[in-house]
């Protein structure tokens, strides 16, 4: 659904749905974080892997929002991934989350290729994603969790805390569309 702006008010149904989706994921993340604190071995108990799963799926939902919004405004994905806010001098929030989403969706496939001595079939897009990701956070265990921690800069590990930055991105995308 296209975004409408009247005066300084946005009517953005997709943003509302994304907000609800991230809040639901946060319920599970909050439960998992409490279980991690209580556990003597959260990794063996599977809590860390579960958190990674929910964070990765949250990144994919945000990626979908970025894509739908950009295309709805007539922007290319290349333009959309350069729109502030920035997470570092070299990476925008949109680019960082897009990278995290692609990592989460494809990591198993990429690891299968990388475990072979020299694999010419390893997709170039996979290597590009890993290179971009390494510019932000190591792509080791719990990469999505590490990326979320970097994006939130010391706040709780809750996806909905990204919503103000996503909203800022949307406003900047809309402004770029208007120029």
Coordinates of N, CA and C in Angstrom, one line a residue:
X1 N 0.9 -1.2 0.0 CA 0.0 0.0 0.0 C 0.9 1.2 0.0
X2 N 0.6 2.2 -0.9 CA 1.4 3.4 -0.9 C 1.3 4.2 0.4
X3 N 2.3 5.0 0.6 CA 2.3 5.9 1.8 C 1.7 7.2 1.4
X4 N 0.9 7.7 2.3 CA 0.3 9.1 2.0 C 0.8 10.0 3.1
X5 N 1.1 11.2 2.7 CA 1.5 12.2 3.6 C 0.6 13.4 3.5
X6 N 0.0 13.8 4.6 CA -0.8 15.0 4.6 C -0.2 16.0 5.6
X7 N 0.2 17.1 5.2 CA 0.9 18.0 6.0 C 2.2 17.3 6.5
X8 N 2.3 17.1 7.8 CA 3.5 16.4 8.3 C 3.1 15.0 8.9
X9 N 1.9 14.5 8.5 CA 1.4 13.3 9.1 C 1.5 12.2 8.0
X10 N 2.1 11.0 8.3 CA 2.1 9.9 7.4 C 1.0 8.9 7.6
X11 N 0.4 8.4 6.6 CA -0.5 7.3 6.6 C 0.2 6.2 6.0
X12 N 0.8 5.2 6.8 CA 1.6 4.2 6.4 C 1.2 2.9 7.0
X13 N 0.3 2.2 6.3 CA -0.2 0.9 6.8 C 0.9 -0.1 7.0
X14 N 1.8 -0.2 6.1 CA 2.9 -1.2 6.2 C 3.7 -0.9 7.4
X15 N 4.0 0.4 7.8 CA 4.7 0.6 9.0 C 4.0 0.2 10.2
X16 N 2.7 0.4 10.2 CA 1.9 -0.1 11.3 C 1.9 -1.6 11.5
X17 N 1.8 -2.3 10.4 CA 1.9 -3.8 10.4 C 3.3 -4.2 10.8
X18 N 4.3 -3.6 10.3 CA 5.7 -3.9 10.7 C 5.9 -3.7 12.2
X19 N 5.3 -2.6 12.8 CA 5.4 -2.3 14.2 C 4.8 -3.4 15.0
X20 N 3.6 -3.9 14.6 CA 2.9 -5.0 15.3 C 3.7 -6.2 15.2
X21 N 4.3 -6.5 14.1 CA 5.1 -7.7 13.9 C 6.3 -7.7 14.8
X22 N 7.1 -6.6 14.8 CA 8.3 -6.5 15.6 C 7.9 -6.6 17.1
X23 N 6.8 -6.0 17.5 CA 6.4 -6.1 18.9 C 6.1 -7.6 19.3
X24 N 5.5 -8.3 18.4 CA 5.2 -9.7 18.7 C 6.5 -10.5 18.8
X25 N 7.5 -10.3 17.9 CA 8.8 -10.9 18.0 C 9.5 -10.5 19.3
X26 N 9.3 -9.3 19.7 CA 9.9 -8.8 21.0 C 9.4 -9.6 22.2
X27 N 8.1 -10.0 22.2 CA 7.6 -10.7 23.3 C 8.4 -12.0 23.5
X28 N 8.7 -12.7 22.4 CA 9.5 -13.9 22.4 C 11.0 -13.6 22.8
X29 N 11.5 -12.5 22.3 CA 12.9 -12.1 22.6 C 13.0 -11.8 24.1
X30 N 12.0 -11.1 24.7 CA 12.1 -10.8 26.1 C 12.0 -12.1 26.9
X31 N 11.2 -13.0 26.5 CA 11.1 -14.3 27.2 C 12.5 -15.1 27.1
X32 N 13.0 -15.0 25.9 CA 14.3 -15.7 25.7 C 15.4 -15.1 26.5
X33 N 15.5 -13.7 26.6 CA 16.5 -13.0 27.3 C 16.4 -13.4 28.8
X34 N 15.2 -13.5 29.3 CA 15.0 -13.9 30.7 C 15.5 -15.3 30.9
X35 N 15.2 -16.2 30.0 CA 15.6 -17.6 30.1 C 17.2 -17.7 30.0
X36 N 17.8 -16.9 29.2 CA 19.2 -16.8 29.1 C 19.9 -16.5 30.4
X37 N 19.3 -15.5 31.1 CA 19.8 -15.0 32.4 C 19.7 -16.2 33.4
X38 N 18.6 -16.9 33.4 CA 18.3 -18.0 34.3 C 19.1 -19.2 34.1
X39 N 19.5 -19.4 32.8 CA 20.2 -20.7 32.4 C 21.6 -20.7 32.8
X40 N 22.1 -21.9 33.1 CA 23.5 -22.1 33.4 C 24.3 -22.4 32.1
X41 N 23.6 -22.8 31.0 CA 24.2 -23.0 29.7 C 23.2 -22.6 28.6
X42 N 23.0 -21.3 28.4 CA 21.9 -20.9 27.4 C 22.2 -21.4 26.0
X43 N 23.4 -21.6 25.7 CA 23.8 -22.1 24.3 C 23.3 -23.5 24.1
X44 N 23.6 -24.4 25.1 CA 23.2 -25.8 25.0 C 21.7 -25.9 25.1
X45 N 21.1 -25.0 25.9 CA 19.6 -25.0 26.0 C 18.9 -24.5 24.8
X46 N 19.6 -24.0 23.8 CA 19.0 -23.5 22.6 C 18.5 -22.1 22.6
X47 N 18.6 -21.4 23.7 CA 18.1 -20.1 23.8 C 18.7 -19.1 22.8
X48 N 20.1 -19.2 22.7 CA 20.8 -18.3 21.8 C 20.4 -18.5 20.3
X49 N 20.3 -19.7 19.9 CA 19.8 -20.0 18.5 C 18.4 -19.5 18.3
X50 N 17.6 -19.7 19.3 CA 16.2 -19.2 19.2 C 16.2 -17.7 19.0
X51 N 16.9 -17.0 19.8 CA 17.0 -15.5 19.7 C 17.5 -15.1 18.3
X52 N 18.5 -15.8 17.8 CA 19.0 -15.5 16.4 C 17.9 -15.7 15.4
X53 N 17.1 -16.8 15.5 CA 16.1 -17.0 14.6 C 15.0 -15.9 14.6
X54 N 14.6 -15.4 15.8 CA 13.6 -14.4 15.8 C 14.2 -13.0 15.3
X55 N 15.4 -12.7 15.7 CA 16.0 -11.5 15.2 C 16.2 -11.5 13.7
X56 N 16.7 -12.6 13.2 CA 16.8 -12.8 11.7 C 15.5 -12.6 11.0
X57 N 14.5 -13.2 11.5 CA 13.2 -13.1 10.8 C 12.6 -11.7 11.0
X58 N 13.0 -11.0 12.0 CA 12.6 -9.6 12.2 C 13.3 -8.7 11.1
X59 N 14.6 -9.0 10.9 CA 15.4 -8.3 9.8 C 14.7 -8.5 8.5
X60 N 14.3 -9.7 8.2 CA 13.6 -10.0 6.9 C 12.3 -9.2 6.8
X61 N 11.6 -9.0 7.9 CA 10.3 -8.2 7.8 C 10.7 -6.8 7.6
X62 N 11.7 -6.3 8.2 CA 12.1 -4.9 8.0 C 12.6 -4.7 6.5
X63 N 13.4 -5.7 6.0 CA 13.9 -5.6 4.7 C 12.7 -5.5 3.7
X64 N 11.6 -6.3 4.0 CA 10.5 -6.3 3.1 C 9.8 -4.9 3.2
X65 N 9.8 -4.3 4.3 CA 9.2 -2.9 4.5 C 10.1 -1.9 3.7
X66 N 11.4 -2.0 3.8 CA 12.3 -1.1 3.0 C 12.0 -1.3 1.5
X67 N 11.9 -2.5 1.1 CA 11.7 -2.8 -0.4 C 10.4 -2.2 -0.8
X68 N 9.3 -2.6 -0.1 CA 8.0 -2.1 -0.5 C 7.9 -0.6 -0.5
X69 N 8.4 0.0 0.5 CA 8.4 1.5 0.6 C 9.2 2.1 -0.5
X70 N 10.4 1.7 -0.7 CA 11.2 2.3 -1.8 C 10.6 2.1 -3.2
X71 N 10.2 0.9 -3.5 CA 9.6 0.7 -4.8 C 8.3 1.5 -4.9
X72 N 7.5 1.5 -3.9 CA 6.3 2.3 -3.9 C 6.5 3.8 -4.1
X73 N 7.7 4.3 -3.7 CA 8.0 5.7 -3.9 C 8.8 5.9 -5.2
X74 N 9.0 4.8 -6.0 CA 9.7 4.9 -7.2 C 11.2 5.0 -7.1
X75 N 11.7 4.6 -6.0 CA 13.2 4.6 -5.7 C 13.8 3.3 -6.0
X76 N 15.0 3.2 -6.5 CA 15.7 2.0 -6.7 C 16.2 1.5 -5.4
X77 N 16.4 0.2 -5.3 CA 16.9 -0.4 -4.0 C 18.3 0.2 -3.7
X78 N 19.1 0.5 -4.8 CA 20.4 1.1 -4.6 C 20.3 2.4 -3.9
X79 N 19.3 3.2 -4.3 CA 19.1 4.5 -3.7 C 18.6 4.3 -2.3
X80 N 17.6 3.4 -2.1 CA 17.0 3.2 -0.8 C 18.0 2.7 0.3
X81 N 19.0 1.9 -0.1 CA 20.0 1.4 0.8 C 21.0 2.5 1.2
X82 N 21.0 3.6 0.5 CA 21.9 4.7 0.9 C 21.3 5.8 1.7
X83 N 20.0 5.7 1.9 CA 19.2 6.7 2.7 C 19.6 6.6 4.1
X84 N 19.9 7.8 4.8 CA 20.1 7.8 6.2 C 18.8 7.4 7.0
X85 N 19.0 7.0 8.2 CA 20.1 7.3 9.1 C 21.2 6.3 8.9
X86 N 22.4 6.7 9.3 CA 23.6 5.9 9.1 C 23.9 5.2 10.4
X87 N 24.5 4.0 10.3 CA 24.9 3.3 11.5 C 26.4 3.4 11.7
X88 N 27.1 3.8 10.6 CA 28.5 4.1 10.6 C 28.8 5.0 9.4
X89 N 30.0 5.5 9.3 CA 30.2 6.4 8.1 C 30.0 5.7 6.8
X90 N 30.2 4.4 6.8 CA 30.1 3.6 5.5 C 28.8 2.9 5.3
X91 N 27.9 2.8 6.3 CA 26.7 1.9 6.2 C 25.5 2.6 6.8
X92 N 24.4 2.6 6.0 CA 23.1 3.1 6.4 C 22.4 2.0 7.2
X93 N 21.4 2.5 8.0 CA 20.6 1.5 8.7 C 20.0 0.5 7.7
X94 N 19.4 1.0 6.6 CA 18.8 0.2 5.7 C 19.8 -0.9 5.1
X95 N 21.0 -0.4 4.8 CA 22.0 -1.3 4.2 C 22.4 -2.4 5.2
X96 N 22.5 -2.0 6.5 CA 22.9 -2.9 7.5 C 21.8 -4.0 7.8
X97 N 20.6 -3.5 7.8 CA 19.5 -4.5 8.1 C 19.3 -5.4 6.8
X98 N 19.4 -4.8 5.6 CA 19.3 -5.6 4.4 C 20.4 -6.7 4.4
X99 N 21.6 -6.3 4.8 CA 22.7 -7.3 4.8 C 22.4 -8.4 5.8
X100 N 21.9 -8.0 7.0 CA 21.6 -8.9 8.1 C 20.5 -9.9 7.6
X101 N 19.5 -9.4 6.9 CA 18.4 -10.2 6.4 C 18.9 -11.2 5.4
X102 N 19.7 -10.7 4.5 CA 20.2 -11.6 3.4 C 21.1 -12.7 4.1
X103 N 21.9 -12.3 5.1 CA 22.7 -13.3 5.8 C 21.8 -14.3 6.4
X104 N 20.8 -13.9 7.1 CA 20.0 -14.9 7.8 C 19.3 -15.8 6.9
X105 N 18.8 -15.3 5.7 CA 18.1 -16.1 4.8 C 19.0 -17.1 4.1
X106 N 20.3 -16.8 3.9 CA 21.1 -17.6 3.0 C 22.3 -18.2 3.7
X107 N 22.5 -18.0 5.0 CA 23.8 -18.5 5.6 C 24.0 -20.0 5.5
X108 N 23.0 -20.8 5.6 CA 23.2 -22.2 5.5 C 23.7 -22.6 4.1
X109 N 23.1 -22.0 3.1 CA 23.5 -22.3 1.7 C 25.0 -21.8 1.5
X110 N 25.3 -20.7 2.0 CA 26.7 -20.2 1.9 C 27.7 -21.0 2.6
X111 N 27.3 -21.4 3.8 CA 28.3 -22.3 4.6 C 28.5 -23.6 3.9
X112 N 27.5 -24.1 3.3 CA 27.7 -25.4 2.5 C 28.7 -25.2 1.4
X113 N 28.7 -24.1 0.7 CA 29.7 -23.8 -0.3 C 31.0 -23.5 0.3
X114 N 31.1 -22.8 1.4 CA 32.4 -22.4 1.9 C 33.1 -23.5 2.6
X115 N 32.5 -24.6 2.9 CA 33.1 -25.7 3.5 C 33.9 -26.6 2.5
X116 N 33.7 -26.2 1.3 CA 34.4 -27.0 0.2 C 35.7 -26.2 -0.1
X117 N 36.8 -26.9 -0.5 CA 38.1 -26.3 -0.7 C 38.1 -25.0 -1.5
X118 N 37.7 -25.1 -2.8 CA 37.5 -23.9 -3.6 C 36.3 -24.2 -4.4
X119 N 35.3 -23.4 -4.2 CA 34.0 -23.6 -4.8 C 33.6 -22.5 -5.7
X120 N 33.8 -22.7 -7.0 CA 33.4 -21.6 -7.9 C 31.9 -21.3 -8.0
X121 N 31.2 -22.2 -7.4 CA 29.7 -22.0 -7.4 C 29.2 -21.1 -6.3
X122 N 30.2 -20.7 -5.3 CA 29.7 -19.8 -4.3 C 29.2 -18.5 -4.9
X123 N 28.0 -18.2 -4.6 CA 27.4 -17.0 -5.3 C 28.1 -15.7 -4.9
X124 N 28.4 -14.9 -5.9 CA 29.1 -13.6 -5.7 C 28.3 -12.7 -4.8
X125 N 26.9 -12.8 -4.9 CA 26.1 -12.0 -4.0 C 26.3 -12.4 -2.5
X126 N 26.6 -13.7 -2.3 CA 26.8 -14.2 -1.0 C 28.1 -13.6 -0.4
X127 N 29.2 -13.6 -1.3 CA 30.4 -13.0 -0.8 C 30.3 -11.5 -0.6
X128 N 29.5 -10.8 -1.4 CA 29.3 -9.4 -1.2 C 28.6 -9.1 0.1
X129 N 27.6 -9.9 0.4 CA 26.9 -9.8 1.7 C 27.8 -10.0 2.8
X130 N 28.6 -11.1 2.8 CA 29.6 -11.3 3.9 C 30.6 -10.2 4.0
X131 N 31.1 -9.7 2.9 CA 32.0 -8.6 3.0 C 31.4 -7.3 3.6
X132 N 30.2 -7.0 3.2 CA 29.5 -5.9 3.8 C 29.2 -6.1 5.3
X133 N 28.8 -7.3 5.6 CA 28.6 -7.7 7.0 C 29.8 -7.5 7.9
X134 N 30.9 -8.0 7.4 CA 32.2 -7.9 8.1 C 32.6 -6.5 8.4
X135 N 32.1 -5.5 7.5 CA 32.4 -4.1 7.8 C 31.6 -3.6 9.0
X136 N 30.6 -4.3 9.4 CA 29.8 -3.9 10.5 C 30.0 -4.7 11.8
X137 N 30.0 -6.1 11.6 CA 30.1 -7.0 12.7 C 30.7 -8.3 12.2
X138 N 31.5 -9.0 13.0 CA 31.9 -10.3 12.6 C 30.8 -11.3 12.2
X139 N 30.9 -12.1 11.2 CA 29.8 -13.0 10.8 C 30.1 -14.3 11.4
X140 N 30.2 -14.4 12.7 CA 30.4 -15.6 13.4 C 29.1 -16.1 14.0
X141 N 29.2 -16.9 15.0 CA 27.9 -17.3 15.7 C 27.2 -16.1 16.2
X142 N 25.9 -16.2 16.0 CA 24.9 -15.2 16.5 C 25.2 -13.8 15.8
X143 N 25.4 -13.8 14.6 CA 25.7 -12.6 13.8 C 24.5 -11.7 13.8
X144 N 23.3 -12.2 13.7 CA 22.1 -11.3 13.7 C 22.0 -10.6 15.1
X145 N 22.2 -11.4 16.2 CA 22.2 -10.8 17.5 C 23.2 -9.7 17.7
X146 N 24.4 -10.0 17.2 CA 25.5 -9.0 17.2 C 25.2 -7.8 16.4
X147 N 24.6 -7.9 15.3 CA 24.2 -6.8 14.4 C 23.1 -6.0 15.1
X148 N 22.1 -6.6 15.7 CA 21.1 -5.9 16.4 C 21.7 -5.1 17.6
X149 N 22.6 -5.7 18.3 CA 23.3 -5.0 19.4 C 24.0 -3.7 18.9
X150 N 24.7 -3.8 17.8 CA 25.4 -2.7 17.2 C 24.4 -1.6 16.8
X151 N 23.3 -2.0 16.2 CA 22.3 -1.0 15.7 C 21.6 -0.3 16.9
X152 N 21.5 -1.0 18.0 CA 20.8 -0.5 19.2 C 21.7 0.3 20.1
X153 N 23.0 0.1 20.0 CA 24.0 0.8 20.8 C 23.7 0.8 22.2
X154 N 23.6 -0.4 22.8 CA 23.5 -0.5 24.3 C 22.1 -0.6 24.8
X155 N 21.1 -0.5 23.9 CA 19.7 -0.6 24.4 C 19.4 -2.1 24.5
X156 N 18.2 -2.4 25.0 CA 17.7 -3.7 25.1 C 17.7 -4.4 23.7
X157 N 17.8 -5.7 23.7 CA 17.8 -6.4 22.4 C 16.3 -6.6 22.0
X158 N 15.7 -5.5 21.5 CA 14.3 -5.6 21.1 C 14.2 -5.0 19.7
X159 N 13.6 -5.7 18.8 CA 13.5 -5.2 17.4 C 12.7 -3.9 17.3
X160 N 11.7 -3.8 18.1 CA 10.8 -2.6 18.0 C 11.6 -1.3 18.4
X161 N 12.7 -1.4 19.0 CA 13.5 -0.2 19.3 C 14.1 0.4 18.1
X162 N 14.1 -0.4 17.0 CA 14.6 0.1 15.7 C 13.5 1.0 15.0
X163 N 12.3 0.9 15.4 CA 11.2 1.6 14.7 C 11.4 3.1 14.5
X164 N 11.9 3.8 15.5 CA 12.1 5.3 15.3 C 13.2 5.5 14.2
X165 N 14.2 4.6 14.1 CA 15.2 4.8 13.0 C 14.6 4.4 11.6
X166 N 13.7 3.4 11.6 CA 13.0 3.0 10.4 C 12.1 4.1 10.0
X167 N 11.4 4.7 10.9 CA 10.5 5.8 10.6 C 11.3 7.0 10.0
X168 N 12.5 7.2 10.6 CA 13.4 8.3 10.1 C 13.8 8.0 8.6
X169 N 14.1 6.7 8.4 CA 14.5 6.3 7.0 C 13.3 6.6 6.1
X170 N 12.1 6.2 6.5 CA 10.9 6.4 5.7 C 10.7 7.8 5.4
X171 N 10.8 8.7 6.4 CA 10.7 10.1 6.2 C 11.7 10.7 5.2
X172 N 13.0 10.2 5.3 CA 14.0 10.6 4.4 C 13.8 10.1 3.0
X173 N 13.2 8.8 2.9 CA 12.9 8.3 1.5 C 11.8 9.1 0.9
X174 N 10.8 9.5 1.7 CA 9.7 10.3 1.2 C 10.2 11.6 0.7
X175 N 11.1 12.3 1.5 CA 11.7 13.5 1.1 C 12.5 13.4 -0.2
X176 N 13.2 12.3 -0.4 CA 14.0 12.1 -1.6 C 13.1 11.9 -2.8
X177 N 12.0 11.3 -2.5 CA 11.0 11.1 -3.6 C 10.4 12.4 -4.0
X178 N 10.2 13.3 -3.1 CA 9.6 14.6 -3.4 C 10.5 15.5 -4.1
X179 N 11.8 15.2 -4.2 CA 12.8 16.2 -4.8 C 12.8 16.0 -6.3

